[in-house]
């Protein structure tokens, strides 16, 4: 284990996002005092020259690479060019600059979308590149796979300590609640909340409800990211999740019980389900000694509390609309 000094210059790329803000909260809680947090206006991570200049000037020692163009099924289906271009560029510029202006360690966050659609479940790390991807998010997945391969290539050729982790679906305070671009948990919280406020009994849910998914609270994810910075240094990426999944129907029922118990669930089967099942095998993570803390109910209650008290912000958080 490496315990980095609390004054180590630490760069969180994507610090304003769901994941980045959770990592910042966690670093601050642990007393990290030298956080480097340039906003998009100061540093567009798709611009290699700007990224190089910034690394040369600020010399981060630790890097959490969690910036990206991210979204749910609808956003992926309608904006594939942005998803592939932005993410390829962001991963490449930061990884390259972290090599040119050597950082001590870089953690790159991929996604469980990198795995083939028909992977045996639960999904082991070795399943990567063994079959066709889910078509609805192929562009995003290709960029995320390229991120893994970048870290591996720079590690092999230059000996860089770059590691990759593949988290399952995330949710929590600071999430994107915009129905056009959000993931399933914030989208359902918002739909149930809006239906309750408007006095509507029906809540329409995309898909058949039969797809199975796994969810990790973003504060658990942040805890895991710091844990991996300290305890993990291998070329192979590592899965990050709870190891527990449920159907979208079960998830919707759980969110209903937290937000609007009187609501009636209506499934719109004309909308895509996405991959039928996506549960990560977290054997390697557990073997290192890491476990999640939030139950799904406690996590959803926490997320709903945040939404209910930050609605003005939450409704504006339709992120990733950066013009190219
Ligand atoms: N959310 C999930 O369920 C999930 C699941 C698995 C993996 N991940 C991975 O976790 C990472 C973060 O996801 P997230 O949910 O935290 O996304 P997010 O909330 O949309 O945050 C992404 C962050 O990246 C920044 N960003 C985007 N393009 C940028 C650019 N060109 N230059 C500089 N900054 C830029 C955004 O800046 P602005 O604030 O200015 O827009 C934002 O702060 C991504 O790599 C994603 O693949 C997320």
Short mmCIF file of C-alpha atoms and ligand atoms in Angstrom, two decimals:
data_model
loop_
_atom_site.label_atom_id
_atom_site.label_comp_id
_atom_site.label_asym_id
_atom_site.label_seq_id
_atom_site.Cartn_x
_atom_site.Cartn_y
_atom_site.Cartn_z
CA UNK A 1 0.00 0.00 0.00
CA UNK A 2 1.18 3.55 -0.78
CA UNK A 3 -0.09 6.34 1.45
CA UNK A 4 0.40 9.54 -0.55
CA UNK A 5 1.20 12.75 1.34
CA UNK A 6 -1.85 14.94 1.83
CA UNK A 7 -0.13 17.85 0.08
CA UNK A 8 0.57 15.85 -3.12
CA UNK A 9 -0.69 17.90 -6.13
CA UNK A 10 -3.76 15.91 -7.10
CA UNK A 11 -5.67 16.51 -10.31
CA UNK A 12 -9.28 15.40 -10.63
CA UNK A 13 -10.10 15.66 -14.37
CA UNK A 14 -13.89 16.08 -14.47
CA UNK A 15 -14.13 17.35 -10.90
CA UNK A 16 -17.55 18.99 -11.41
CA UNK A 17 -19.25 15.79 -12.54
CA UNK A 18 -21.05 13.09 -10.59
CA UNK A 19 -17.90 11.02 -10.09
CA UNK A 20 -15.38 13.85 -9.93
CA UNK A 21 -17.29 15.75 -7.25
CA UNK A 22 -17.56 12.59 -5.13
CA UNK A 23 -13.80 12.03 -5.46
CA UNK A 24 -13.15 15.66 -4.47
CA UNK A 25 -15.43 15.31 -1.41
CA UNK A 26 -13.55 12.18 -0.43
CA UNK A 27 -10.08 13.69 -0.96
CA UNK A 28 -11.05 16.77 1.06
CA UNK A 29 -12.45 14.60 3.85
CA UNK A 30 -9.10 12.79 3.98
CA UNK A 31 -7.24 16.11 4.24
CA UNK A 32 -5.80 16.36 0.69
CA UNK A 33 -4.94 20.04 0.54
CA UNK A 34 -3.46 20.53 -2.92
CA UNK A 35 -6.31 19.71 -5.29
CA UNK A 36 -5.99 20.90 -8.89
CA UNK A 37 -9.46 21.53 -10.30
CA UNK A 38 -9.51 23.53 -13.54
CA UNK A 39 -12.99 23.95 -15.03
CA UNK A 40 -13.94 23.27 -18.64
CA UNK A 41 -13.67 27.01 -19.41
CA UNK A 42 -10.01 26.96 -18.32
CA UNK A 43 -9.04 23.64 -19.86
CA UNK A 44 -10.81 21.79 -22.66
CA UNK A 45 -9.43 18.29 -22.32
CA UNK A 46 -9.90 17.60 -26.04
CA UNK A 47 -7.07 20.04 -26.78
CA UNK A 48 -3.67 18.30 -26.50
CA UNK A 49 -1.64 21.52 -26.58
CA UNK A 50 -3.71 23.09 -23.81
CA UNK A 51 -3.52 19.92 -21.73
CA UNK A 52 0.26 19.68 -22.16
CA UNK A 53 0.67 23.34 -21.18
CA UNK A 54 -1.49 22.84 -18.11
CA UNK A 55 0.45 19.72 -17.00
CA UNK A 56 3.76 21.50 -17.55
CA UNK A 57 2.61 24.41 -15.40
CA UNK A 58 0.94 22.45 -12.58
CA UNK A 59 2.85 19.13 -12.43
CA UNK A 60 0.20 16.93 -10.81
CA UNK A 61 1.52 13.93 -8.89
CA UNK A 62 -1.75 11.99 -8.80
CA UNK A 63 -4.41 12.03 -11.52
CA UNK A 64 -8.00 10.80 -11.37
CA UNK A 65 -9.12 10.71 -15.02
CA UNK A 66 -12.91 10.84 -14.67
CA UNK A 67 -13.86 13.47 -17.26
CA UNK A 68 -15.91 12.47 -20.25
CA UNK A 69 -19.04 12.79 -22.32
CA UNK A 70 -21.47 10.53 -20.50
CA UNK A 71 -25.18 9.74 -20.76
CA UNK A 72 -27.98 7.21 -20.85
CA UNK A 73 -29.42 5.19 -23.76
CA UNK A 74 -31.10 8.17 -25.48
CA UNK A 75 -28.03 10.39 -25.37
CA UNK A 76 -25.82 7.55 -26.62
CA UNK A 77 -28.20 6.71 -29.45
CA UNK A 78 -28.59 10.28 -30.71
CA UNK A 79 -25.07 11.70 -30.15
CA UNK A 80 -22.67 8.84 -31.05
CA UNK A 81 -20.17 11.18 -32.76
CA UNK A 82 -19.79 13.31 -29.62
CA UNK A 83 -19.51 10.22 -27.45
CA UNK A 84 -16.70 8.69 -29.49
CA UNK A 85 -14.80 11.87 -30.38
CA UNK A 86 -14.90 13.61 -27.00
CA UNK A 87 -13.99 10.54 -25.01
CA UNK A 88 -11.21 9.38 -27.34
CA UNK A 89 -9.68 12.85 -27.23
CA UNK A 90 -10.04 13.36 -23.46
CA UNK A 91 -8.47 9.99 -22.67
CA UNK A 92 -5.62 10.43 -25.14
CA UNK A 93 -4.66 13.99 -24.18
CA UNK A 94 -4.60 13.36 -20.43
CA UNK A 95 -2.79 10.02 -20.63
CA UNK A 96 -0.20 11.48 -23.01
CA UNK A 97 0.41 14.57 -20.88
CA UNK A 98 0.65 12.41 -17.73
CA UNK A 99 3.49 10.59 -19.48
CA UNK A 100 5.23 13.73 -20.82
CA UNK A 101 5.11 15.49 -17.44
CA UNK A 102 5.40 12.34 -15.38
CA UNK A 103 2.77 11.74 -12.74
CA UNK A 104 3.29 9.20 -10.01
CA UNK A 105 -0.02 7.44 -10.58
CA UNK A 106 -3.06 7.84 -12.81
CA UNK A 107 -6.42 6.12 -12.35
CA UNK A 108 -8.58 5.97 -15.47
CA UNK A 109 -12.26 5.22 -15.06
CA UNK A 110 -13.87 3.21 -17.84
CA UNK A 111 -17.32 1.68 -17.69
CA UNK A 112 -19.03 -1.70 -17.66
CA UNK A 113 -20.24 -0.80 -21.20
CA UNK A 114 -16.83 -1.91 -22.48
CA UNK A 115 -17.85 -5.56 -22.21
CA UNK A 116 -19.54 -7.51 -25.03
CA UNK A 117 -23.32 -7.64 -25.01
CA UNK A 118 -23.43 -11.43 -24.57
CA UNK A 119 -20.75 -11.83 -21.89
CA UNK A 120 -21.21 -14.72 -19.47
CA UNK A 121 -22.55 -13.29 -16.20
CA UNK A 122 -21.22 -12.10 -13.84
CA UNK A 123 -18.71 -10.40 -16.14
CA UNK A 124 -15.05 -11.10 -15.50
CA UNK A 125 -12.33 -8.65 -16.54
CA UNK A 126 -11.04 -11.22 -19.08
CA UNK A 127 -14.28 -10.92 -21.08
CA UNK A 128 -13.05 -7.67 -22.68
CA UNK A 129 -12.90 -7.83 -26.51
CA UNK A 130 -14.34 -11.33 -26.74
CA UNK A 131 -17.51 -10.42 -28.70
CA UNK A 132 -19.73 -7.73 -30.26
CA UNK A 133 -20.69 -4.71 -28.14
CA UNK A 134 -24.20 -3.52 -27.29
CA UNK A 135 -25.14 -1.47 -30.40
CA UNK A 136 -26.92 1.31 -28.45
CA UNK A 137 -23.69 2.49 -26.83
CA UNK A 138 -21.02 1.14 -29.17
CA UNK A 139 -19.39 4.51 -29.91
CA UNK A 140 -18.97 5.30 -26.22
CA UNK A 141 -17.75 1.77 -25.44
CA UNK A 142 -15.10 1.87 -28.18
CA UNK A 143 -13.73 5.12 -26.72
CA UNK A 144 -13.75 3.66 -23.20
CA UNK A 145 -11.91 0.54 -24.44
CA UNK A 146 -9.35 2.81 -26.11
CA UNK A 147 -8.82 4.42 -22.68
CA UNK A 148 -7.92 1.04 -21.17
CA UNK A 149 -5.58 0.27 -24.04
CA UNK A 150 -3.91 3.68 -23.74
CA UNK A 151 -3.12 3.05 -20.07
CA UNK A 152 -1.78 -0.42 -20.87
CA UNK A 153 0.34 0.80 -23.79
CA UNK A 154 1.95 3.65 -21.82
CA UNK A 155 2.59 1.25 -18.95
CA UNK A 156 4.27 -1.27 -21.30
CA UNK A 157 6.31 1.17 -23.36
CA UNK A 158 7.18 3.80 -20.75
CA UNK A 159 6.60 2.05 -17.41
CA UNK A 160 3.89 4.56 -16.39
CA UNK A 161 1.85 3.61 -13.32
CA UNK A 162 -1.49 4.02 -15.07
CA UNK A 163 -4.34 1.82 -13.85
CA UNK A 164 -7.91 1.37 -15.09
CA UNK A 165 -11.10 0.53 -13.24
CA UNK A 166 -14.47 -0.40 -14.79
CA UNK A 167 -17.34 0.76 -12.59
CA UNK A 168 -20.86 -0.51 -12.87
CA UNK A 169 -23.78 1.97 -13.15
CA UNK A 170 -23.36 4.84 -10.71
CA UNK A 171 -25.82 7.15 -9.00
CA UNK A 172 -25.82 9.63 -6.14
CA UNK A 173 -25.73 13.30 -5.12
CA UNK A 174 -24.80 15.60 -8.00
CA UNK A 175 -26.25 13.26 -10.64
CA UNK A 176 -27.66 14.47 -13.95
CA UNK A 177 -31.49 14.57 -13.65
CA UNK A 178 -32.15 15.84 -17.19
CA UNK A 179 -34.55 13.32 -18.79
CA UNK A 180 -32.90 13.69 -22.22
CA UNK A 181 -29.45 12.60 -21.07
CA UNK A 182 -29.68 11.01 -17.63
CA UNK A 183 -29.06 7.44 -16.51
CA UNK A 184 -31.82 5.23 -15.18
CA UNK A 185 -31.69 5.97 -11.42
CA UNK A 186 -31.85 9.79 -11.64
CA UNK A 187 -34.34 9.55 -14.53
CA UNK A 188 -36.70 7.39 -12.46
CA UNK A 189 -36.30 9.55 -9.34
CA UNK A 190 -37.18 12.61 -11.39
CA UNK A 191 -40.14 10.90 -13.12
CA UNK A 192 -41.65 9.69 -9.82
CA UNK A 193 -41.05 13.07 -8.19
CA UNK A 194 -42.60 15.02 -11.08
CA UNK A 195 -45.61 12.65 -11.22
CA UNK A 196 -46.19 13.06 -7.48
CA UNK A 197 -45.89 16.85 -7.71
CA UNK A 198 -48.30 16.98 -10.68
CA UNK A 199 -50.74 14.53 -9.05
CA UNK A 200 -50.37 11.99 -11.90
CA UNK A 201 -50.64 8.34 -10.87
CA UNK A 202 -48.90 6.77 -13.93
CA UNK A 203 -45.15 6.69 -14.32
CA UNK A 204 -43.89 5.47 -17.70
CA UNK A 205 -40.65 3.49 -17.67
CA UNK A 206 -38.59 2.81 -20.77
CA UNK A 207 -38.28 -0.83 -21.88
CA UNK A 208 -39.85 -4.04 -20.62
CA UNK A 209 -38.47 -3.77 -17.09
CA UNK A 210 -36.81 -7.17 -17.48
CA UNK A 211 -33.23 -6.00 -18.10
CA UNK A 212 -30.99 -6.56 -15.07
CA UNK A 213 -28.56 -3.95 -13.79
CA UNK A 214 -26.15 -3.36 -10.93
CA UNK A 215 -25.76 0.01 -9.17
CA UNK A 216 -23.05 1.55 -7.02
CA UNK A 217 -23.44 4.72 -4.93
CA UNK A 218 -20.94 7.32 -6.10
CA UNK A 219 -19.51 7.83 -2.60
CA UNK A 220 -18.67 4.11 -2.53
CA UNK A 221 -17.08 4.55 -5.96
CA UNK A 222 -14.95 7.44 -4.67
CA UNK A 223 -13.89 5.33 -1.71
CA UNK A 224 -12.92 2.54 -4.12
CA UNK A 225 -10.95 4.94 -6.36
CA UNK A 226 -8.78 6.10 -3.45
CA UNK A 227 -8.40 2.50 -2.32
CA UNK A 228 -7.16 1.47 -5.79
CA UNK A 229 -4.73 4.40 -5.98
CA UNK A 230 -3.15 3.06 -2.82
CA UNK A 231 -3.47 -0.70 -3.30
CA UNK A 232 -3.62 -1.56 -7.01
CA UNK A 233 -0.88 -1.40 -9.63
CA UNK A 234 -1.56 -3.92 -12.37
CA UNK A 235 -1.90 -3.70 -16.14
CA UNK A 236 -5.24 -5.51 -16.18
CA UNK A 237 -8.25 -3.27 -15.51
CA UNK A 238 -10.35 -4.08 -12.45
CA UNK A 239 -14.13 -4.23 -12.06
CA UNK A 240 -15.80 -1.93 -9.52
CA UNK A 241 -19.25 -2.81 -8.30
CA UNK A 242 -21.37 -4.40 -5.61
CA UNK A 243 -21.67 -7.84 -7.19
CA UNK A 244 -25.49 -7.59 -6.77
CA UNK A 245 -28.02 -6.87 -9.52
CA UNK A 246 -31.80 -6.49 -9.92
CA UNK A 247 -34.34 -5.99 -12.71
CA UNK A 248 -35.36 -2.51 -13.85
CA UNK A 249 -38.86 -3.44 -12.64
CA UNK A 250 -37.46 -4.15 -9.15
CA UNK A 251 -35.46 -0.93 -9.27
CA UNK A 252 -38.53 1.08 -10.29
CA UNK A 253 -40.54 -0.50 -7.46
CA UNK A 254 -37.80 0.42 -4.98
CA UNK A 255 -37.64 4.03 -6.21
CA UNK A 256 -41.44 4.22 -6.16
CA UNK A 257 -41.43 3.13 -2.50
CA UNK A 258 -38.95 5.92 -1.65
CA UNK A 259 -40.40 8.75 -3.80
CA UNK A 260 -44.08 8.11 -4.58
CA UNK A 261 -45.58 4.92 -3.10
CA UNK A 262 -49.00 5.55 -4.72
CA UNK A 263 -47.66 5.53 -8.31
CA UNK A 264 -48.58 2.99 -10.96
CA UNK A 265 -45.75 1.57 -13.11
CA UNK A 266 -46.29 1.48 -16.89
CA UNK A 267 -43.60 -0.12 -19.06
CA UNK A 268 -43.09 1.23 -22.59
CA UNK A 269 -41.77 -1.86 -24.41
CA UNK A 270 -41.32 0.15 -27.64
CA UNK A 271 -38.24 1.72 -26.00
CA UNK A 272 -34.94 -0.19 -25.94
CA UNK A 273 -33.88 -2.28 -22.94
CA UNK A 274 -30.18 -2.14 -23.80
CA UNK A 275 -28.02 -5.11 -22.77
CA UNK A 276 -30.21 -7.81 -21.16
CA UNK A 277 -27.97 -8.24 -18.12
CA UNK A 278 -24.84 -6.52 -16.87
CA UNK A 279 -23.47 -7.68 -13.57
CA UNK A 280 -19.78 -7.36 -12.82
CA UNK A 281 -17.70 -10.11 -11.26
CA UNK A 282 -15.99 -8.29 -8.40
CA UNK A 283 -13.97 -11.24 -7.08
CA UNK A 284 -10.64 -9.47 -7.70
CA UNK A 285 -11.80 -6.28 -5.98
CA UNK A 286 -13.08 -8.23 -2.98
CA UNK A 287 -9.81 -10.18 -2.83
CA UNK A 288 -7.97 -6.86 -2.42
CA UNK A 289 -10.17 -6.18 0.61
CA UNK A 290 -12.66 -3.58 -0.70
CA UNK A 291 -16.44 -3.79 -0.12
CA UNK A 292 -19.26 -1.29 -0.80
CA UNK A 293 -21.08 0.30 2.15
CA UNK A 294 -24.42 1.64 0.82
CA UNK A 295 -27.39 -0.70 0.40
CA UNK A 296 -29.36 0.23 -2.73
CA UNK A 297 -32.30 1.50 -0.63
CA UNK A 298 -30.07 3.67 1.57
CA UNK A 299 -28.29 4.98 -1.53
CA UNK A 300 -31.54 5.88 -3.30
CA UNK A 301 -32.86 7.61 -0.19
CA UNK A 302 -29.63 9.61 -0.07
CA UNK A 303 -29.85 10.50 -3.78
CA UNK A 304 -33.51 11.52 -3.48
CA UNK A 305 -32.74 13.71 -0.45
CA UNK A 306 -30.12 15.46 -2.58
CA UNK A 307 -32.49 15.91 -5.52
CA UNK A 308 -35.31 17.21 -3.32
CA UNK A 309 -33.06 19.81 -1.71
CA UNK A 310 -31.10 20.83 -4.83
CA UNK A 311 -33.81 20.84 -7.47
CA UNK A 312 -32.76 24.11 -9.05
CA UNK A 313 -29.29 22.74 -9.62
CA UNK A 314 -30.39 19.21 -10.43
CA UNK A 315 -32.72 20.33 -13.22
CA UNK A 316 -29.94 22.31 -14.86
CA UNK A 317 -27.48 19.45 -14.80
CA UNK A 318 -27.87 18.35 -18.40
CA UNK A 319 -24.11 18.03 -18.82
CA UNK A 320 -21.82 17.34 -21.68
CA UNK A 321 -23.16 19.84 -24.15
CA UNK A 322 -19.69 21.18 -24.96
CA UNK A 323 -19.53 22.33 -28.57
CA UNK A 324 -16.82 20.69 -30.64
N1 LIG B 1 -22.33 7.88 -14.33
C1 LIG B 1 -22.20 6.57 -14.44
O1 LIG B 1 -23.12 5.79 -14.20
C2 LIG B 1 -20.86 6.00 -14.87
C3 LIG B 1 -20.77 4.60 -14.89
C4 LIG B 1 -19.58 4.02 -15.27
C5 LIG B 1 -18.51 4.83 -15.60
N2 LIG B 1 -18.61 6.18 -15.55
C6 LIG B 1 -17.43 6.95 -15.94
O2 LIG B 1 -17.12 7.90 -14.95
C7 LIG B 1 -16.59 9.07 -15.56
C8 LIG B 1 -17.36 10.30 -15.05
O3 LIG B 1 -18.75 10.14 -15.27
P1 LIG B 1 -19.80 11.11 -14.58
O4 LIG B 1 -21.06 10.32 -14.45
O5 LIG B 1 -19.20 11.76 -13.41
O6 LIG B 1 -20.03 12.15 -15.75
P2 LIG B 1 -20.50 13.68 -15.62
O7 LIG B 1 -21.27 13.88 -14.38
O8 LIG B 1 -21.13 14.02 -16.92
O9 LIG B 1 -19.12 14.47 -15.47
C9 LIG B 1 -18.19 14.50 -16.49
C10 LIG B 1 -17.22 15.62 -16.22
O10 LIG B 1 -16.31 15.69 -17.31
C11 LIG B 1 -16.18 17.06 -17.68
N3 LIG B 1 -15.88 17.20 -19.09
C12 LIG B 1 -16.56 16.70 -20.16
N4 LIG B 1 -15.96 17.06 -21.30
C13 LIG B 1 -14.88 17.82 -20.94
C14 LIG B 1 -13.87 18.47 -21.68
N5 LIG B 1 -13.84 18.42 -23.02
N6 LIG B 1 -12.92 19.16 -21.00
C15 LIG B 1 -12.96 19.22 -19.66
N7 LIG B 1 -13.88 18.61 -18.89
C16 LIG B 1 -14.83 17.92 -19.54
C17 LIG B 1 -17.53 17.68 -17.40
O11 LIG B 1 -17.38 19.07 -17.31
P3 LIG B 1 -18.68 20.05 -17.23
O12 LIG B 1 -19.11 19.96 -15.80
O13 LIG B 1 -18.14 21.36 -17.64
O14 LIG B 1 -19.70 19.50 -18.18
C18 LIG B 1 -17.89 16.99 -16.09
O15 LIG B 1 -17.32 17.69 -15.00
C19 LIG B 1 -16.69 8.88 -17.07
O16 LIG B 1 -15.45 8.47 -17.55
C20 LIG B 1 -17.67 7.73 -17.22
O17 LIG B 1 -17.36 6.97 -18.35
C21 LIG B 1 -19.77 6.79 -15.19
#
